[in-house]
């Protein structure tokens, strides 16, 4: 199967309110260009340097999403062009993103990553930490960011029931905090679902899926 037909296949069955992020990490620019030529404009990368190199080489109407874990000291390298940062999991990181966005006169959208996996290995906030961030006066004063939604990763398991539980848990948190929407807190996006589980994620309320290997092949 070609990249173009893989994309076509995924898009045919995608509900209108669900956005597809093509996760292109480790793949060469020629593969990304094949997806671009098939109409894809949103790409997700998890390493800043790789994203920067691809950004330099590719058309400028692409939306670049950072989907990986972000260290505060690396934010400066992506602020000039990143559109959405999916994995924000601390107040410290949020502060640094806003500080640099102010400096560069940019506006940056972020998703707060929530810890939903029953296994112990993933990054993310728990509900208490999320609540603190969304109610923080300091966050409300951040002029150059918008919190656009939440992101989560399910456990790496074959157990569909477990994955479903984790997705539904995230969806319930999303629905619970949405009424707080005001100012720079605008929870509209729920980023969950990857190649192996995006159909289930959509059933559970995902509005943004991050799909890599089903488009570009195994890494
Ligand atoms: C790599 C990655 C994906 C895509 O994974 P696939 O299984 O290849 O679709 C999605 N989200 C995150 C955070 C990733 O790191």
mmCIF file with all atom_site columns, C-alpha atoms and ligand atoms in Angstrom:
data_model
loop_
_atom_site.group_PDB
_atom_site.id
_atom_site.type_symbol
_atom_site.label_atom_id
_atom_site.label_alt_id
_atom_site.label_comp_id
_atom_site.label_asym_id
_atom_site.label_entity_id
_atom_site.label_seq_id
_atom_site.pdbx_PDB_ins_code
_atom_site.Cartn_x
_atom_site.Cartn_y
_atom_site.Cartn_z
_atom_site.occupancy
_atom_site.B_iso_or_equiv
_atom_site.pdbx_formal_charge
_atom_site.auth_seq_id
_atom_site.auth_comp_id
_atom_site.auth_asym_id
_atom_site.auth_atom_id
_atom_site.pdbx_PDB_model_num
ATOM   1   C CA . UNK A 1 1   ? 0.000   0.000  0.000  1.00 0.00 ? 1   UNK A CA 1
ATOM   2   C CA . UNK A 1 2   ? 1.219   3.489  -0.819 1.00 0.00 ? 2   UNK A CA 1
ATOM   3   C CA . UNK A 1 3   ? 1.217   6.412  1.587  1.00 0.00 ? 3   UNK A CA 1
ATOM   4   C CA . UNK A 1 4   ? -1.430  8.046  -0.536 1.00 0.00 ? 4   UNK A CA 1
ATOM   5   C CA . UNK A 1 5   ? -3.788  5.069  -0.410 1.00 0.00 ? 5   UNK A CA 1
ATOM   6   C CA . UNK A 1 6   ? -3.194  4.575  3.325  1.00 0.00 ? 6   UNK A CA 1
ATOM   7   C CA . UNK A 1 7   ? -4.185  8.184  3.913  1.00 0.00 ? 7   UNK A CA 1
ATOM   8   C CA . UNK A 1 8   ? -7.202  7.838  1.681  1.00 0.00 ? 8   UNK A CA 1
ATOM   9   C CA . UNK A 1 9   ? -8.355  4.775  3.550  1.00 0.00 ? 9   UNK A CA 1
ATOM   10  C CA . UNK A 1 10  ? -8.094  6.431  6.963  1.00 0.00 ? 10  UNK A CA 1
ATOM   11  C CA . UNK A 1 11  ? -9.784  9.627  5.806  1.00 0.00 ? 11  UNK A CA 1
ATOM   12  C CA . UNK A 1 12  ? -12.730 7.887  4.161  1.00 0.00 ? 12  UNK A CA 1
ATOM   13  C CA . UNK A 1 13  ? -13.922 6.590  7.501  1.00 0.00 ? 13  UNK A CA 1
ATOM   14  C CA . UNK A 1 14  ? -13.060 9.662  9.555  1.00 0.00 ? 14  UNK A CA 1
ATOM   15  C CA . UNK A 1 15  ? -15.979 11.587 11.082 1.00 0.00 ? 15  UNK A CA 1
ATOM   16  C CA . UNK A 1 16  ? -16.007 15.241 10.072 1.00 0.00 ? 16  UNK A CA 1
ATOM   17  C CA . UNK A 1 17  ? -15.133 16.537 13.537 1.00 0.00 ? 17  UNK A CA 1
ATOM   18  C CA . UNK A 1 18  ? -11.989 14.430 13.849 1.00 0.00 ? 18  UNK A CA 1
ATOM   19  C CA . UNK A 1 19  ? -8.616  15.853 12.791 1.00 0.00 ? 19  UNK A CA 1
ATOM   20  C CA . UNK A 1 20  ? -5.879  13.583 11.495 1.00 0.00 ? 20  UNK A CA 1
ATOM   21  C CA . UNK A 1 21  ? -2.296  14.304 12.562 1.00 0.00 ? 21  UNK A CA 1
ATOM   22  C CA . UNK A 1 22  ? 0.131   12.378 10.349 1.00 0.00 ? 22  UNK A CA 1
ATOM   23  C CA . UNK A 1 23  ? 2.907   11.256 12.685 1.00 0.00 ? 23  UNK A CA 1
ATOM   24  C CA . UNK A 1 24  ? 6.024   11.382 10.538 1.00 0.00 ? 24  UNK A CA 1
ATOM   25  C CA . UNK A 1 25  ? 8.803   10.877 13.104 1.00 0.00 ? 25  UNK A CA 1
ATOM   26  C CA . UNK A 1 26  ? 11.852  9.009  11.749 1.00 0.00 ? 26  UNK A CA 1
ATOM   27  C CA . UNK A 1 27  ? 10.462  9.141  8.188  1.00 0.00 ? 27  UNK A CA 1
ATOM   28  C CA . UNK A 1 28  ? 12.301  10.931 5.359  1.00 0.00 ? 28  UNK A CA 1
ATOM   29  C CA . UNK A 1 29  ? 11.058  14.180 3.819  1.00 0.00 ? 29  UNK A CA 1
ATOM   30  C CA . UNK A 1 30  ? 10.220  12.292 0.603  1.00 0.00 ? 30  UNK A CA 1
ATOM   31  C CA . UNK A 1 31  ? 7.597   10.281 2.524  1.00 0.00 ? 31  UNK A CA 1
ATOM   32  C CA . UNK A 1 32  ? 6.166   13.420 4.089  1.00 0.00 ? 32  UNK A CA 1
ATOM   33  C CA . UNK A 1 33  ? 5.997   15.051 0.663  1.00 0.00 ? 33  UNK A CA 1
ATOM   34  C CA . UNK A 1 34  ? 4.027   12.104 -0.641 1.00 0.00 ? 34  UNK A CA 1
ATOM   35  C CA . UNK A 1 35  ? 1.487   12.689 2.118  1.00 0.00 ? 35  UNK A CA 1
ATOM   36  C CA . UNK A 1 36  ? 1.575   16.435 1.452  1.00 0.00 ? 36  UNK A CA 1
ATOM   37  C CA . UNK A 1 37  ? 0.841   15.880 -2.215 1.00 0.00 ? 37  UNK A CA 1
ATOM   38  C CA . UNK A 1 38  ? -2.099  13.703 -1.206 1.00 0.00 ? 38  UNK A CA 1
ATOM   39  C CA . UNK A 1 39  ? -3.479  16.706 0.672  1.00 0.00 ? 39  UNK A CA 1
ATOM   40  C CA . UNK A 1 40  ? -2.176  16.159 4.219  1.00 0.00 ? 40  UNK A CA 1
ATOM   41  C CA . UNK A 1 41  ? -1.230  19.418 5.961  1.00 0.00 ? 41  UNK A CA 1
ATOM   42  C CA . UNK A 1 42  ? -0.838  18.458 9.621  1.00 0.00 ? 42  UNK A CA 1
ATOM   43  C CA . UNK A 1 43  ? 2.272   16.588 10.676 1.00 0.00 ? 43  UNK A CA 1
ATOM   44  C CA . UNK A 1 44  ? 3.362   15.428 14.112 1.00 0.00 ? 44  UNK A CA 1
ATOM   45  C CA . UNK A 1 45  ? 6.951   14.970 15.243 1.00 0.00 ? 45  UNK A CA 1
ATOM   46  C CA . UNK A 1 46  ? 8.424   14.065 18.613 1.00 0.00 ? 46  UNK A CA 1
ATOM   47  C CA . UNK A 1 47  ? 11.959  15.464 18.324 1.00 0.00 ? 47  UNK A CA 1
ATOM   48  C CA . UNK A 1 48  ? 12.576  19.158 17.964 1.00 0.00 ? 48  UNK A CA 1
ATOM   49  C CA . UNK A 1 49  ? 15.648  18.944 15.806 1.00 0.00 ? 49  UNK A CA 1
ATOM   50  C CA . UNK A 1 50  ? 14.017  16.558 13.354 1.00 0.00 ? 50  UNK A CA 1
ATOM   51  C CA . UNK A 1 51  ? 10.953  18.787 13.181 1.00 0.00 ? 51  UNK A CA 1
ATOM   52  C CA . UNK A 1 52  ? 13.102  21.856 12.531 1.00 0.00 ? 52  UNK A CA 1
ATOM   53  C CA . UNK A 1 53  ? 14.957  20.169 9.701  1.00 0.00 ? 53  UNK A CA 1
ATOM   54  C CA . UNK A 1 54  ? 11.732  19.042 8.052  1.00 0.00 ? 54  UNK A CA 1
ATOM   55  C CA . UNK A 1 55  ? 10.117  22.444 8.576  1.00 0.00 ? 55  UNK A CA 1
ATOM   56  C CA . UNK A 1 56  ? 13.023  24.079 6.763  1.00 0.00 ? 56  UNK A CA 1
ATOM   57  C CA . UNK A 1 57  ? 12.734  21.765 3.787  1.00 0.00 ? 57  UNK A CA 1
ATOM   58  C CA . UNK A 1 58  ? 8.986   21.613 3.387  1.00 0.00 ? 58  UNK A CA 1
ATOM   59  C CA . UNK A 1 59  ? 6.175   23.914 2.194  1.00 0.00 ? 59  UNK A CA 1
ATOM   60  C CA . UNK A 1 60  ? 5.216   26.577 4.706  1.00 0.00 ? 60  UNK A CA 1
ATOM   61  C CA . UNK A 1 61  ? 1.476   25.903 4.768  1.00 0.00 ? 61  UNK A CA 1
ATOM   62  C CA . UNK A 1 62  ? 2.069   22.838 6.939  1.00 0.00 ? 62  UNK A CA 1
ATOM   63  C CA . UNK A 1 63  ? 0.888   22.812 10.558 1.00 0.00 ? 63  UNK A CA 1
ATOM   64  C CA . UNK A 1 64  ? 3.573   21.269 12.748 1.00 0.00 ? 64  UNK A CA 1
ATOM   65  C CA . UNK A 1 65  ? 2.527   19.565 15.945 1.00 0.00 ? 65  UNK A CA 1
ATOM   66  C CA . UNK A 1 66  ? 4.931   18.529 18.691 1.00 0.00 ? 66  UNK A CA 1
ATOM   67  C CA . UNK A 1 67  ? 3.609   15.244 20.041 1.00 0.00 ? 67  UNK A CA 1
ATOM   68  C CA . UNK A 1 68  ? 6.575   14.122 22.126 1.00 0.00 ? 68  UNK A CA 1
ATOM   69  C CA . UNK A 1 69  ? 7.638   14.936 25.621 1.00 0.00 ? 69  UNK A CA 1
ATOM   70  C CA . UNK A 1 70  ? 9.032   18.481 25.746 1.00 0.00 ? 70  UNK A CA 1
ATOM   71  C CA . UNK A 1 71  ? 11.828  19.741 27.970 1.00 0.00 ? 71  UNK A CA 1
ATOM   72  C CA . UNK A 1 72  ? 11.615  23.383 29.038 1.00 0.00 ? 72  UNK A CA 1
ATOM   73  C CA . UNK A 1 73  ? 15.098  24.188 27.795 1.00 0.00 ? 73  UNK A CA 1
ATOM   74  C CA . UNK A 1 74  ? 14.187  23.035 24.266 1.00 0.00 ? 74  UNK A CA 1
ATOM   75  C CA . UNK A 1 75  ? 11.032  25.088 23.816 1.00 0.00 ? 75  UNK A CA 1
ATOM   76  C CA . UNK A 1 76  ? 12.926  28.000 22.292 1.00 0.00 ? 76  UNK A CA 1
ATOM   77  C CA . UNK A 1 77  ? 13.856  25.964 19.236 1.00 0.00 ? 77  UNK A CA 1
ATOM   78  C CA . UNK A 1 78  ? 10.268  25.317 18.158 1.00 0.00 ? 78  UNK A CA 1
ATOM   79  C CA . UNK A 1 79  ? 8.454   28.476 19.189 1.00 0.00 ? 79  UNK A CA 1
ATOM   80  C CA . UNK A 1 80  ? 9.063   30.158 15.820 1.00 0.00 ? 80  UNK A CA 1
ATOM   81  C CA . UNK A 1 81  ? 6.902   27.683 13.927 1.00 0.00 ? 81  UNK A CA 1
ATOM   82  C CA . UNK A 1 82  ? 5.143   25.073 16.060 1.00 0.00 ? 82  UNK A CA 1
ATOM   83  C CA . UNK A 1 83  ? 1.340   25.300 15.912 1.00 0.00 ? 83  UNK A CA 1
ATOM   84  C CA . UNK A 1 84  ? 0.235   22.917 18.638 1.00 0.00 ? 84  UNK A CA 1
ATOM   85  C CA . UNK A 1 85  ? 2.187   21.278 21.457 1.00 0.00 ? 85  UNK A CA 1
ATOM   86  C CA . UNK A 1 86  ? 0.357   18.125 22.574 1.00 0.00 ? 86  UNK A CA 1
ATOM   87  C CA . UNK A 1 87  ? 2.345   16.971 25.569 1.00 0.00 ? 87  UNK A CA 1
ATOM   88  C CA . UNK A 1 88  ? 2.370   19.811 28.096 1.00 0.00 ? 88  UNK A CA 1
ATOM   89  C CA . UNK A 1 89  ? 2.486   18.254 31.547 1.00 0.00 ? 89  UNK A CA 1
ATOM   90  C CA . UNK A 1 90  ? 3.661   20.926 33.987 1.00 0.00 ? 90  UNK A CA 1
ATOM   91  C CA . UNK A 1 91  ? 3.075   24.517 34.998 1.00 0.00 ? 91  UNK A CA 1
ATOM   92  C CA . UNK A 1 92  ? 6.787   25.132 34.570 1.00 0.00 ? 92  UNK A CA 1
ATOM   93  C CA . UNK A 1 93  ? 6.621   24.111 30.920 1.00 0.00 ? 93  UNK A CA 1
ATOM   94  C CA . UNK A 1 94  ? 3.512   26.197 30.316 1.00 0.00 ? 94  UNK A CA 1
ATOM   95  C CA . UNK A 1 95  ? 5.280   29.234 31.776 1.00 0.00 ? 95  UNK A CA 1
ATOM   96  C CA . UNK A 1 96  ? 8.292   28.731 29.565 1.00 0.00 ? 96  UNK A CA 1
ATOM   97  C CA . UNK A 1 97  ? 6.144   28.337 26.433 1.00 0.00 ? 97  UNK A CA 1
ATOM   98  C CA . UNK A 1 98  ? 4.271   31.543 27.232 1.00 0.00 ? 98  UNK A CA 1
ATOM   99  C CA . UNK A 1 99  ? 7.460   33.440 28.083 1.00 0.00 ? 99  UNK A CA 1
ATOM   100 C CA . UNK A 1 100 ? 9.053   32.553 24.755 1.00 0.00 ? 100 UNK A CA 1
ATOM   101 C CA . UNK A 1 101 ? 5.839   33.102 22.809 1.00 0.00 ? 101 UNK A CA 1
ATOM   102 C CA . UNK A 1 102 ? 5.691   36.642 24.235 1.00 0.00 ? 102 UNK A CA 1
ATOM   103 C CA . UNK A 1 103 ? 9.308   37.192 23.302 1.00 0.00 ? 103 UNK A CA 1
ATOM   104 C CA . UNK A 1 104 ? 8.792   35.960 19.724 1.00 0.00 ? 104 UNK A CA 1
ATOM   105 C CA . UNK A 1 105 ? 5.368   37.644 19.439 1.00 0.00 ? 105 UNK A CA 1
ATOM   106 C CA . UNK A 1 106 ? 3.746   34.331 18.645 1.00 0.00 ? 106 UNK A CA 1
ATOM   107 C CA . UNK A 1 107 ? 0.615   32.652 19.861 1.00 0.00 ? 107 UNK A CA 1
ATOM   108 C CA . UNK A 1 108 ? 1.003   28.987 20.707 1.00 0.00 ? 108 UNK A CA 1
ATOM   109 C CA . UNK A 1 109 ? -1.714  26.424 21.256 1.00 0.00 ? 109 UNK A CA 1
ATOM   110 C CA . UNK A 1 110 ? -1.174  23.639 23.731 1.00 0.00 ? 110 UNK A CA 1
ATOM   111 C CA . UNK A 1 111 ? -2.855  20.478 24.941 1.00 0.00 ? 111 UNK A CA 1
ATOM   112 C CA . UNK A 1 112 ? -2.386  19.308 28.506 1.00 0.00 ? 112 UNK A CA 1
ATOM   113 C CA . UNK A 1 113 ? -1.285  15.714 28.676 1.00 0.00 ? 113 UNK A CA 1
ATOM   114 C CA . UNK A 1 114 ? -3.248  13.644 31.148 1.00 0.00 ? 114 UNK A CA 1
ATOM   115 C CA . UNK A 1 115 ? -1.949  10.455 32.644 1.00 0.00 ? 115 UNK A CA 1
ATOM   116 C CA . UNK A 1 116 ? -4.539  7.781  31.842 1.00 0.00 ? 116 UNK A CA 1
ATOM   117 C CA . UNK A 1 117 ? -2.578  4.563  31.408 1.00 0.00 ? 117 UNK A CA 1
ATOM   118 C CA . UNK A 1 118 ? -2.947  1.972  34.101 1.00 0.00 ? 118 UNK A CA 1
ATOM   119 C CA . UNK A 1 119 ? 0.692   1.061  33.487 1.00 0.00 ? 119 UNK A CA 1
ATOM   120 C CA . UNK A 1 120 ? 3.390   3.174  35.121 1.00 0.00 ? 120 UNK A CA 1
ATOM   121 C CA . UNK A 1 121 ? 5.458   4.427  32.218 1.00 0.00 ? 121 UNK A CA 1
ATOM   122 C CA . UNK A 1 122 ? 3.718   7.383  30.623 1.00 0.00 ? 122 UNK A CA 1
ATOM   123 C CA . UNK A 1 123 ? 4.051   11.120 31.227 1.00 0.00 ? 123 UNK A CA 1
ATOM   124 C CA . UNK A 1 124 ? 1.146   13.293 32.188 1.00 0.00 ? 124 UNK A CA 1
ATOM   125 C CA . UNK A 1 125 ? -0.834  15.207 34.778 1.00 0.00 ? 125 UNK A CA 1
ATOM   126 C CA . UNK A 1 126 ? -3.273  13.621 37.168 1.00 0.00 ? 126 UNK A CA 1
ATOM   127 C CA . UNK A 1 127 ? -6.672  15.202 37.615 1.00 0.00 ? 127 UNK A CA 1
ATOM   128 C CA . UNK A 1 128 ? -5.653  17.173 40.684 1.00 0.00 ? 128 UNK A CA 1
ATOM   129 C CA . UNK A 1 129 ? -2.726  18.749 38.841 1.00 0.00 ? 129 UNK A CA 1
ATOM   130 C CA . UNK A 1 130 ? -4.959  19.517 35.862 1.00 0.00 ? 130 UNK A CA 1
ATOM   131 C CA . UNK A 1 131 ? -7.440  21.208 38.153 1.00 0.00 ? 131 UNK A CA 1
ATOM   132 C CA . UNK A 1 132 ? -4.678  23.307 39.709 1.00 0.00 ? 132 UNK A CA 1
ATOM   133 C CA . UNK A 1 133 ? -3.406  24.454 36.318 1.00 0.00 ? 133 UNK A CA 1
ATOM   134 C CA . UNK A 1 134 ? -6.843  25.305 34.950 1.00 0.00 ? 134 UNK A CA 1
ATOM   135 C CA . UNK A 1 135 ? -7.704  27.301 38.061 1.00 0.00 ? 135 UNK A CA 1
ATOM   136 C CA . UNK A 1 136 ? -4.338  29.007 38.413 1.00 0.00 ? 136 UNK A CA 1
ATOM   137 C CA . UNK A 1 137 ? -4.406  32.811 38.316 1.00 0.00 ? 137 UNK A CA 1
ATOM   138 C CA . UNK A 1 138 ? -0.912  32.719 36.892 1.00 0.00 ? 138 UNK A CA 1
ATOM   139 C CA . UNK A 1 139 ? -2.085  30.602 33.949 1.00 0.00 ? 139 UNK A CA 1
ATOM   140 C CA . UNK A 1 140 ? -5.062  32.888 33.334 1.00 0.00 ? 140 UNK A CA 1
ATOM   141 C CA . UNK A 1 141 ? -2.612  35.789 32.900 1.00 0.00 ? 141 UNK A CA 1
ATOM   142 C CA . UNK A 1 142 ? -0.648  34.011 30.168 1.00 0.00 ? 142 UNK A CA 1
ATOM   143 C CA . UNK A 1 143 ? -1.370  36.144 27.137 1.00 0.00 ? 143 UNK A CA 1
ATOM   144 C CA . UNK A 1 144 ? 0.334   34.184 24.362 1.00 0.00 ? 144 UNK A CA 1
ATOM   145 C CA . UNK A 1 145 ? -0.911  30.652 24.823 1.00 0.00 ? 145 UNK A CA 1
ATOM   146 C CA . UNK A 1 146 ? -4.278  28.985 24.508 1.00 0.00 ? 146 UNK A CA 1
ATOM   147 C CA . UNK A 1 147 ? -5.020  25.680 26.217 1.00 0.00 ? 147 UNK A CA 1
ATOM   148 C CA . UNK A 1 148 ? -6.941  24.005 23.411 1.00 0.00 ? 148 UNK A CA 1
ATOM   149 C CA . UNK A 1 149 ? -7.664  20.683 24.987 1.00 0.00 ? 149 UNK A CA 1
ATOM   150 C CA . UNK A 1 150 ? -6.343  17.487 26.469 1.00 0.00 ? 150 UNK A CA 1
ATOM   151 C CA . UNK A 1 151 ? -4.162  14.668 25.213 1.00 0.00 ? 151 UNK A CA 1
ATOM   152 C CA . UNK A 1 152 ? -3.617  11.163 26.480 1.00 0.00 ? 152 UNK A CA 1
ATOM   153 C CA . UNK A 1 153 ? -2.003  7.864  25.623 1.00 0.00 ? 153 UNK A CA 1
ATOM   154 C CA . UNK A 1 154 ? -3.530  4.537  26.533 1.00 0.00 ? 154 UNK A CA 1
ATOM   155 C CA . UNK A 1 155 ? -1.499  1.639  27.888 1.00 0.00 ? 155 UNK A CA 1
ATOM   156 C CA . UNK A 1 156 ? 0.541   -0.378 25.430 1.00 0.00 ? 156 UNK A CA 1
ATOM   157 C CA . UNK A 1 157 ? -1.584  -3.511 25.582 1.00 0.00 ? 157 UNK A CA 1
ATOM   158 C CA . UNK A 1 158 ? -3.721  -5.799 23.438 1.00 0.00 ? 158 UNK A CA 1
ATOM   159 C CA . UNK A 1 159 ? -6.519  -5.539 25.988 1.00 0.00 ? 159 UNK A CA 1
ATOM   160 C CA . UNK A 1 160 ? -9.164  -3.483 24.168 1.00 0.00 ? 160 UNK A CA 1
ATOM   161 C CA . UNK A 1 161 ? -11.365 -3.257 27.252 1.00 0.00 ? 161 UNK A CA 1
ATOM   162 C CA . UNK A 1 162 ? -8.545  -1.686 29.214 1.00 0.00 ? 162 UNK A CA 1
ATOM   163 C CA . UNK A 1 163 ? -7.779  0.785  26.417 1.00 0.00 ? 163 UNK A CA 1
ATOM   164 C CA . UNK A 1 164 ? -11.452 1.673  26.199 1.00 0.00 ? 164 UNK A CA 1
ATOM   165 C CA . UNK A 1 165 ? -11.610 2.280  29.965 1.00 0.00 ? 165 UNK A CA 1
ATOM   166 C CA . UNK A 1 166 ? -8.621  4.595  29.734 1.00 0.00 ? 166 UNK A CA 1
ATOM   167 C CA . UNK A 1 167 ? -10.052 6.552  26.794 1.00 0.00 ? 167 UNK A CA 1
ATOM   168 C CA . UNK A 1 168 ? -13.446 6.900  28.474 1.00 0.00 ? 168 UNK A CA 1
ATOM   169 C CA . UNK A 1 169 ? -11.713 8.102  31.630 1.00 0.00 ? 169 UNK A CA 1
ATOM   170 C CA . UNK A 1 170 ? -9.983  10.847 29.655 1.00 0.00 ? 170 UNK A CA 1
ATOM   171 C CA . UNK A 1 171 ? -13.223 11.761 27.890 1.00 0.00 ? 171 UNK A CA 1
ATOM   172 C CA . UNK A 1 172 ? -14.975 12.119 31.247 1.00 0.00 ? 172 UNK A CA 1
ATOM   173 C CA . UNK A 1 173 ? -12.236 14.453 32.518 1.00 0.00 ? 173 UNK A CA 1
ATOM   174 C CA . UNK A 1 174 ? -12.515 16.461 29.293 1.00 0.00 ? 174 UNK A CA 1
ATOM   175 C CA . UNK A 1 175 ? -16.284 16.823 29.685 1.00 0.00 ? 175 UNK A CA 1
ATOM   176 C CA . UNK A 1 176 ? -15.940 17.744 33.334 1.00 0.00 ? 176 UNK A CA 1
ATOM   177 C CA . UNK A 1 177 ? -13.474 20.608 32.755 1.00 0.00 ? 177 UNK A CA 1
ATOM   178 C CA . UNK A 1 178 ? -14.940 21.990 29.530 1.00 0.00 ? 178 UNK A CA 1
ATOM   179 C CA . UNK A 1 179 ? -17.399 24.226 31.413 1.00 0.00 ? 179 UNK A CA 1
ATOM   180 C CA . UNK A 1 180 ? -14.371 26.135 32.777 1.00 0.00 ? 180 UNK A CA 1
ATOM   181 C CA . UNK A 1 181 ? -13.728 27.488 29.292 1.00 0.00 ? 181 UNK A CA 1
ATOM   182 C CA . UNK A 1 182 ? -12.911 31.184 29.446 1.00 0.00 ? 182 UNK A CA 1
ATOM   183 C CA . UNK A 1 183 ? -10.066 33.407 28.293 1.00 0.00 ? 183 UNK A CA 1
ATOM   184 C CA . UNK A 1 184 ? -7.052  31.322 27.289 1.00 0.00 ? 184 UNK A CA 1
ATOM   185 C CA . UNK A 1 185 ? -8.645  28.054 28.386 1.00 0.00 ? 185 UNK A CA 1
ATOM   186 C CA . UNK A 1 186 ? -10.646 26.704 25.457 1.00 0.00 ? 186 UNK A CA 1
ATOM   187 C CA . UNK A 1 187 ? -10.966 22.951 25.771 1.00 0.00 ? 187 UNK A CA 1
ATOM   188 C CA . UNK A 1 188 ? -12.242 21.841 22.366 1.00 0.00 ? 188 UNK A CA 1
ATOM   189 C CA . UNK A 1 189 ? -9.710  19.220 21.302 1.00 0.00 ? 189 UNK A CA 1
ATOM   190 C CA . UNK A 1 190 ? -9.354  15.731 22.686 1.00 0.00 ? 190 UNK A CA 1
ATOM   191 C CA . UNK A 1 191 ? -6.196  14.172 21.250 1.00 0.00 ? 191 UNK A CA 1
ATOM   192 C CA . UNK A 1 192 ? -6.284  10.406 21.691 1.00 0.00 ? 192 UNK A CA 1
ATOM   193 C CA . UNK A 1 193 ? -5.807  7.434  19.421 1.00 0.00 ? 193 UNK A CA 1
ATOM   194 C CA . UNK A 1 194 ? -2.881  6.086  17.391 1.00 0.00 ? 194 UNK A CA 1
ATOM   195 C CA . UNK A 1 195 ? -2.565  3.496  14.594 1.00 0.00 ? 195 UNK A CA 1
ATOM   196 C CA . UNK A 1 196 ? -3.615  0.559  16.751 1.00 0.00 ? 196 UNK A CA 1
ATOM   197 C CA . UNK A 1 197 ? -6.497  2.159  18.587 1.00 0.00 ? 197 UNK A CA 1
ATOM   198 C CA . UNK A 1 198 ? -7.766  5.247  16.790 1.00 0.00 ? 198 UNK A CA 1
ATOM   199 C CA . UNK A 1 199 ? -11.113 3.735  15.803 1.00 0.00 ? 199 UNK A CA 1
ATOM   200 C CA . UNK A 1 200 ? -11.798 2.883  19.421 1.00 0.00 ? 200 UNK A CA 1
ATOM   201 C CA . UNK A 1 201 ? -10.593 6.365  20.454 1.00 0.00 ? 201 UNK A CA 1
ATOM   202 C CA . UNK A 1 202 ? -13.080 7.979  18.058 1.00 0.00 ? 202 UNK A CA 1
ATOM   203 C CA . UNK A 1 203 ? -15.887 5.851  19.479 1.00 0.00 ? 203 UNK A CA 1
ATOM   204 C CA . UNK A 1 204 ? -14.842 7.139  22.901 1.00 0.00 ? 204 UNK A CA 1
ATOM   205 C CA . UNK A 1 205 ? -14.990 10.796 21.821 1.00 0.00 ? 205 UNK A CA 1
ATOM   206 C CA . UNK A 1 206 ? -11.579 11.640 20.347 1.00 0.00 ? 206 UNK A CA 1
ATOM   207 C CA . UNK A 1 207 ? -11.468 14.714 18.085 1.00 0.00 ? 207 UNK A CA 1
ATOM   208 C CA . UNK A 1 208 ? -7.810  14.393 17.069 1.00 0.00 ? 208 UNK A CA 1
ATOM   209 C CA . UNK A 1 209 ? -5.959  11.210 16.202 1.00 0.00 ? 209 UNK A CA 1
ATOM   210 C CA . UNK A 1 210 ? -2.206  10.849 15.871 1.00 0.00 ? 210 UNK A CA 1
ATOM   211 C CA . UNK A 1 211 ? -1.460  8.192  13.284 1.00 0.00 ? 211 UNK A CA 1
ATOM   212 C CA . UNK A 1 212 ? 2.012   7.165  12.143 1.00 0.00 ? 212 UNK A CA 1
ATOM   213 C CA . UNK A 1 213 ? 2.638   3.589  11.094 1.00 0.00 ? 213 UNK A CA 1
ATOM   214 C CA . UNK A 1 214 ? -0.772  3.071  9.447  1.00 0.00 ? 214 UNK A CA 1
ATOM   215 C CA . UNK A 1 215 ? 0.159   5.890  7.058  1.00 0.00 ? 215 UNK A CA 1
ATOM   216 C CA . UNK A 1 216 ? 3.928   5.619  6.622  1.00 0.00 ? 216 UNK A CA 1
ATOM   217 C CA . UNK A 1 217 ? 4.548   1.969  7.486  1.00 0.00 ? 217 UNK A CA 1
ATOM   218 C CA . UNK A 1 218 ? 6.427   0.535  10.429 1.00 0.00 ? 218 UNK A CA 1
ATOM   219 C CA . UNK A 1 219 ? 9.310   2.501  11.916 1.00 0.00 ? 219 UNK A CA 1
HETATM 220 C C1 . LIG B 2 .   ? 4.684   7.739  17.657 1.00 0.00 ? 1   LIG B C1 1
HETATM 221 C C2 . LIG B 2 .   ? 3.491   8.346  18.282 1.00 0.00 ? 1   LIG B C2 1
HETATM 222 C C3 . LIG B 2 .   ? 2.216   8.219  17.698 1.00 0.00 ? 1   LIG B C3 1
HETATM 223 C C4 . LIG B 2 .   ? 1.942   7.405  16.447 1.00 0.00 ? 1   LIG B C4 1
HETATM 224 O O1 . LIG B 2 .   ? 2.114   6.052  16.677 1.00 0.00 ? 1   LIG B O1 1
HETATM 225 P P1 . LIG B 2 .   ? 1.649   4.954  15.585 1.00 0.00 ? 1   LIG B P1 1
HETATM 226 O O2 . LIG B 2 .   ? 1.407   3.746  16.402 1.00 0.00 ? 1   LIG B O2 1
HETATM 227 O O3 . LIG B 2 .   ? 2.791   4.798  14.635 1.00 0.00 ? 1   LIG B O3 1
HETATM 228 O O4 . LIG B 2 .   ? 0.434   5.468  14.920 1.00 0.00 ? 1   LIG B O4 1
HETATM 229 C C5 . LIG B 2 .   ? 1.173   8.872  18.316 1.00 0.00 ? 1   LIG B C5 1
HETATM 230 N N1 . LIG B 2 .   ? 1.335   9.602  19.433 1.00 0.00 ? 1   LIG B N1 1
HETATM 231 C C6 . LIG B 2 .   ? 2.535   9.746  20.019 1.00 0.00 ? 1   LIG B C6 1
HETATM 232 C C7 . LIG B 2 .   ? 2.649   10.570 21.249 1.00 0.00 ? 1   LIG B C7 1
HETATM 233 C C8 . LIG B 2 .   ? 3.657   9.120  19.467 1.00 0.00 ? 1   LIG B C8 1
HETATM 234 O O5 . LIG B 2 .   ? 4.842   9.264  20.058 1.00 0.00 ? 1   LIG B O5 1
#
